[in-house]
Coordinates of C-alpha atoms in Angstrom, one line a residue:
N1 CA -10.2 -19.2 0.8
E2 CA -13.6 -17.3 1.0
V3 CA -13.8 -13.9 -0.6
R4 CA -16.5 -11.8 0.5
T5 CA -17.4 -8.2 -0.8
L6 CA -18.6 -5.6 1.6
T7 CA -18.8 -1.8 2.0
Y8 CA -17.8 0.3 4.9
P9 CA -18.0 3.8 5.7
A10 CA -14.9 6.0 6.0
A11 CA -14.6 8.5 8.7
D12 CA -16.3 11.2 6.7
G13 CA -19.3 8.8 5.7
T14 CA -17.8 7.9 2.2
P15 CA -18.8 4.3 1.3
I16 CA -15.7 2.3 0.6
P17 CA -16.2 -1.0 -1.4
A18 CA -13.6 -3.8 -0.3
F19 CA -13.1 -7.5 -0.6
L20 CA -12.3 -9.6 2.3
V21 CA -10.6 -13.0 2.1
L22 CA -11.1 -15.2 5.2
P23 CA -8.8 -18.0 5.8
R24 CA -10.4 -21.5 5.5
G25 CA -11.5 -23.5 8.4
V26 CA -11.1 -20.8 11.0
P27 CA -14.0 -18.9 12.5
A28 CA -14.1 -15.1 11.2
R29 CA -13.7 -13.7 15.0
R30 CA -10.5 -11.6 16.1
L31 CA -8.5 -12.8 13.2
P32 CA -4.8 -11.5 12.3
L33 CA -5.2 -9.1 9.4
V34 CA -3.2 -8.0 6.5
V35 CA -4.5 -4.8 4.5
M36 CA -3.4 -5.3 1.0
V37 CA -3.5 -2.1 -1.0
H38 CA -4.0 -2.0 -4.9
G39 CA -1.6 0.2 -7.1
G40 CA -2.7 2.9 -9.4
P41 CA -4.3 4.6 -7.7
A42 CA -6.6 4.8 -10.4
S43 CA -7.1 1.1 -10.6
H44 CA -9.0 -1.6 -8.8
D45 CA -9.0 -5.1 -7.3
K46 CA -11.3 -7.8 -8.9
P47 CA -13.5 -10.4 -7.4
G48 CA -12.2 -14.0 -8.0
F49 CA -8.7 -15.6 -7.7
D50 CA -6.0 -13.2 -6.5
W51 CA -2.6 -15.0 -6.0
Q52 CA -1.4 -12.5 -3.2
S53 CA -4.3 -12.3 -1.1
Q54 CA -5.0 -15.9 -1.3
A55 CA -1.4 -17.0 -0.4
I56 CA -1.4 -14.7 2.7
A57 CA -4.9 -15.9 3.6
S58 CA -3.7 -19.5 3.6
L59 CA -1.2 -18.8 6.4
G60 CA -4.3 -18.0 8.5
Y61 CA -4.8 -14.3 7.9
A62 CA -7.8 -12.2 7.0
V63 CA -6.9 -10.0 4.0
L64 CA -8.9 -6.8 3.3
Q65 CA -8.5 -5.2 -0.1
P66 CA -10.1 -1.7 0.2
Q67 CA -11.1 0.1 -3.0
Y68 CA -10.4 3.6 -1.4
R69 CA -11.4 6.8 -2.8
G70 CA -9.4 7.2 -6.1
S71 CA -10.0 3.7 -7.3
D72 CA -11.5 3.5 -10.6
G73 CA -14.1 1.0 -11.5
F74 CA -16.8 2.3 -9.1
G75 CA -18.0 5.6 -10.8
R76 CA -16.4 8.9 -11.6
A77 CA -17.5 10.4 -8.3
H78 CA -15.5 7.6 -6.5
L79 CA -12.4 8.3 -8.5
E80 CA -12.5 12.1 -8.3
A81 CA -13.0 11.7 -4.5
G82 CA -9.3 10.8 -4.5
Y83 CA -8.2 14.1 -6.1
G84 CA -6.1 16.1 -3.4
Q85 CA -6.3 13.1 -1.0
W86 CA -3.1 11.1 -1.6
G87 CA -1.6 10.6 2.0
R88 CA -4.7 11.8 3.5
K89 CA -8.3 10.5 3.0
M90 CA -7.1 8.0 0.5
Q91 CA -4.7 6.7 3.3
T92 CA -7.5 6.9 6.3
D93 CA -9.7 4.9 4.0
L94 CA -7.6 1.9 4.6
S95 CA -7.5 2.4 8.4
D96 CA -11.1 3.1 8.6
G97 CA -11.5 -0.5 7.0
V98 CA -9.2 -1.8 9.9
R99 CA -11.6 0.0 12.4
Y100 CA -14.7 -1.5 10.7
L101 CA -13.6 -4.8 10.9
V102 CA -12.4 -4.4 14.5
G103 CA -15.9 -3.1 15.4
Q104 CA -17.5 -6.2 13.8
G105 CA -15.3 -8.6 15.8
T106 CA -13.7 -10.0 12.8
V107 CA -10.2 -8.9 13.5
D108 CA -7.8 -8.2 16.3
P109 CA -6.7 -4.6 16.3
K110 CA -3.4 -5.6 17.6
R111 CA -2.4 -7.9 14.8
V112 CA -2.6 -5.9 11.7
C113 CA 0.0 -5.4 9.1
I114 CA -0.3 -3.5 5.6
V115 CA 1.2 -4.5 2.4
G116 CA 1.1 -3.2 -1.2
G117 CA 2.8 -2.4 -4.4
S118 CA 3.3 0.7 -6.5
Y119 CA 0.8 3.2 -5.1
G120 CA -0.1 0.4 -2.6
G121 CA 3.7 0.3 -1.6
Y122 CA 3.6 3.9 -0.8
A123 CA 0.3 3.3 1.2
A124 CA 2.4 0.7 3.1
L125 CA 4.9 3.2 3.9
A126 CA 2.6 5.9 4.7
G127 CA 1.0 3.6 7.3
A128 CA 4.3 3.2 9.1
A129 CA 5.2 7.1 8.8
L130 CA 1.9 9.1 8.4
D131 CA -1.2 7.1 9.7
T132 CA 0.5 5.5 12.7
G133 CA -0.6 3.4 15.5
V134 CA -2.7 1.0 13.3
Y135 CA -0.2 -1.6 11.8
R136 CA 2.5 -3.8 13.3
C137 CA 4.6 -4.1 10.2
A138 CA 4.6 -2.8 6.5
V139 CA 5.6 -4.2 3.3
S140 CA 6.4 -2.1 0.3
Y141 CA 6.9 -3.4 -3.2
A142 CA 8.0 -0.8 -5.6
G143 CA 6.6 2.1 -3.3
I144 CA 7.2 5.8 -3.5
S145 CA 8.8 7.3 -0.5
D146 CA 10.0 10.6 -1.5
M147 CA 7.2 12.6 -3.5
K148 CA 9.3 15.5 -4.6
R149 CA 12.1 13.4 -6.1
F150 CA 9.5 11.3 -7.8
D151 CA 7.5 14.2 -9.0
S152 CA 10.7 15.4 -10.8
W153 CA 11.5 12.0 -12.1
V154 CA 8.2 11.4 -13.6
A155 CA 8.4 14.9 -15.5
N156 CA 11.9 14.0 -16.7
K157 CA 11.0 10.5 -18.0
N158 CA 7.2 10.5 -18.7
G159 CA 6.3 14.1 -19.6
F160 CA 3.8 16.4 -18.2
A161 CA 0.7 14.0 -18.9
S162 CA 2.2 11.8 -16.2
Q163 CA 3.2 14.4 -13.9
R164 CA -0.3 15.9 -14.2
Y165 CA -1.9 12.4 -13.1
F166 CA 0.1 12.2 -10.0
R167 CA -0.5 16.0 -9.0
R168 CA -4.1 15.6 -9.4
F169 CA -4.2 13.0 -6.6
L170 CA -1.5 14.7 -4.7
G171 CA -3.2 18.2 -4.8
A172 CA 0.0 19.7 -5.7
E173 CA 0.8 22.5 -8.0
S174 CA 4.3 22.3 -8.5
T175 CA 7.7 20.7 -7.4
K176 CA 7.8 23.3 -4.6
D177 CA 4.4 22.6 -3.1
P178 CA 4.7 21.6 0.6
T179 CA 2.3 18.9 0.0
L180 CA 5.0 16.9 -1.4
L181 CA 7.0 17.0 1.8
Q182 CA 3.8 16.5 4.0
V183 CA 2.9 13.3 2.4
S184 CA 6.4 11.8 1.9
P185 CA 7.1 8.8 4.0
A186 CA 11.0 9.4 4.0
A187 CA 10.3 12.9 5.4
H188 CA 8.6 11.5 8.6
I189 CA 11.1 8.7 9.5
D190 CA 10.9 10.0 13.3
K191 CA 7.3 8.6 13.4
V192 CA 8.2 5.1 12.3
T193 CA 8.0 2.6 15.1
I194 CA 7.3 -0.6 13.2
P195 CA 9.5 -3.0 10.9
V196 CA 9.4 -2.2 7.4
L197 CA 10.3 -4.4 4.4
L198 CA 11.1 -2.9 1.1
I199 CA 11.3 -4.9 -2.0
H200 CA 12.1 -3.3 -5.5
G201 CA 12.8 -4.8 -9.0
K202 CA 16.1 -3.6 -10.4
D203 CA 14.5 -3.0 -13.8
D204 CA 11.5 -1.1 -12.7
T205 CA 10.8 1.7 -15.2
V206 CA 7.7 2.9 -13.5
V207 CA 8.9 3.6 -9.8
P208 CA 12.8 4.0 -9.7
L209 CA 14.7 1.8 -7.4
E210 CA 15.9 4.9 -5.8
Q211 CA 12.6 5.4 -4.1
S212 CA 12.9 2.3 -2.0
R213 CA 16.7 3.1 -1.4
I214 CA 16.0 6.5 -0.2
M215 CA 13.5 4.9 2.6
A216 CA 16.0 2.2 3.5
D217 CA 19.0 4.7 3.9
A218 CA 16.7 7.0 6.0
L219 CA 15.5 4.2 8.2
K220 CA 18.9 2.7 8.6
A221 CA 20.5 6.2 9.6
A222 CA 17.7 6.7 12.1
G223 CA 18.2 3.1 13.6
K224 CA 14.7 1.9 12.7
P225 CA 14.0 -1.8 11.9
V226 CA 14.2 -2.0 7.9
E227 CA 14.8 -4.9 5.5
F228 CA 15.7 -4.2 1.8
V229 CA 15.3 -6.9 -0.9
T230 CA 16.3 -6.0 -4.7
L231 CA 15.2 -8.3 -7.2
D232 CA 17.4 -8.8 -10.2
S233 CA 15.8 -8.8 -13.9
T234 CA 12.5 -7.6 -12.4
D235 CA 10.1 -5.2 -13.7
H236 CA 7.3 -3.1 -11.9
W237 CA 4.7 -5.7 -12.6
L238 CA 6.6 -8.7 -11.4
T239 CA 6.2 -10.3 -15.0
G240 CA 8.1 -13.4 -14.2
G241 CA 6.8 -16.3 -12.2
E242 CA 10.2 -16.7 -10.3
T243 CA 10.2 -13.1 -9.3
R244 CA 6.4 -13.3 -8.0
L245 CA 7.5 -16.3 -6.0
A246 CA 10.6 -14.4 -4.4
M247 CA 8.4 -11.2 -3.6
L248 CA 5.7 -13.4 -2.1
Q249 CA 8.1 -15.5 -0.1
A250 CA 9.9 -12.6 1.2
T251 CA 6.6 -10.8 2.1
M252 CA 4.9 -13.9 4.0
A253 CA 8.0 -14.6 5.9
F254 CA 8.3 -11.1 7.1
V255 CA 4.5 -10.8 7.9
E256 CA 4.7 -14.2 9.8
K257 CA 7.8 -13.0 11.8
N258 CA 6.4 -9.4 12.8
N259 CA 2.7 -10.3 13.0
P260 CA 2.3 -14.1 14.0
P261 CA -0.9 -15.5 12.8
D262 CA -1.4 -17.4 16.0

């Protein structure tokens, strides 16, 4: 499947680099879209073969991989533009990419889903609960749903340096900072109107399984459509081939069901 590089403007004019994977043998007009969000957030996607985006594109979807503000690899200013924007402009950078592709005639605005792992998993949940009206479904692998619980967990497990890393992007001063509640998907279940798939490895030491369980329980209690898949003997990075396959199969089946490619 063809991989294109592009840059689109965010709503405030910030240029957002991105990769766009296009399904083979299909005209690039009004395609169904999957927005695939990388983790980190201070990380970035790379050109070349990406097993997740290529697999999804093989089903007939365009795949957009935005290098939202806060991503590294595009200069210090682009990284630091993400400080204080977790759940805010880091999130709308994604949906601004959808709007750009819609404006280009490349994708169908009514057939868009969001998928991601780790921070990208958070972004998928935020696409369901915070930046609503854009996506038809959301898939979160090892995503964060309750920022207050996660902030405390990070401090207890990894210490102040890790906590400071997250708080810098969150723009939060303490565990009592109202920002943590404002950007927590689990605190905004009432706004969720789309199906959500949660996938989490039982041996994850970076984002605890509890984060997906909190979201699953809250969605179920509110009568919202949710599926929750736990993977045995699976770490944060999907190290084993079998677990990668299980995650991919669950994701693709869910996306095909809730956002059919044709």
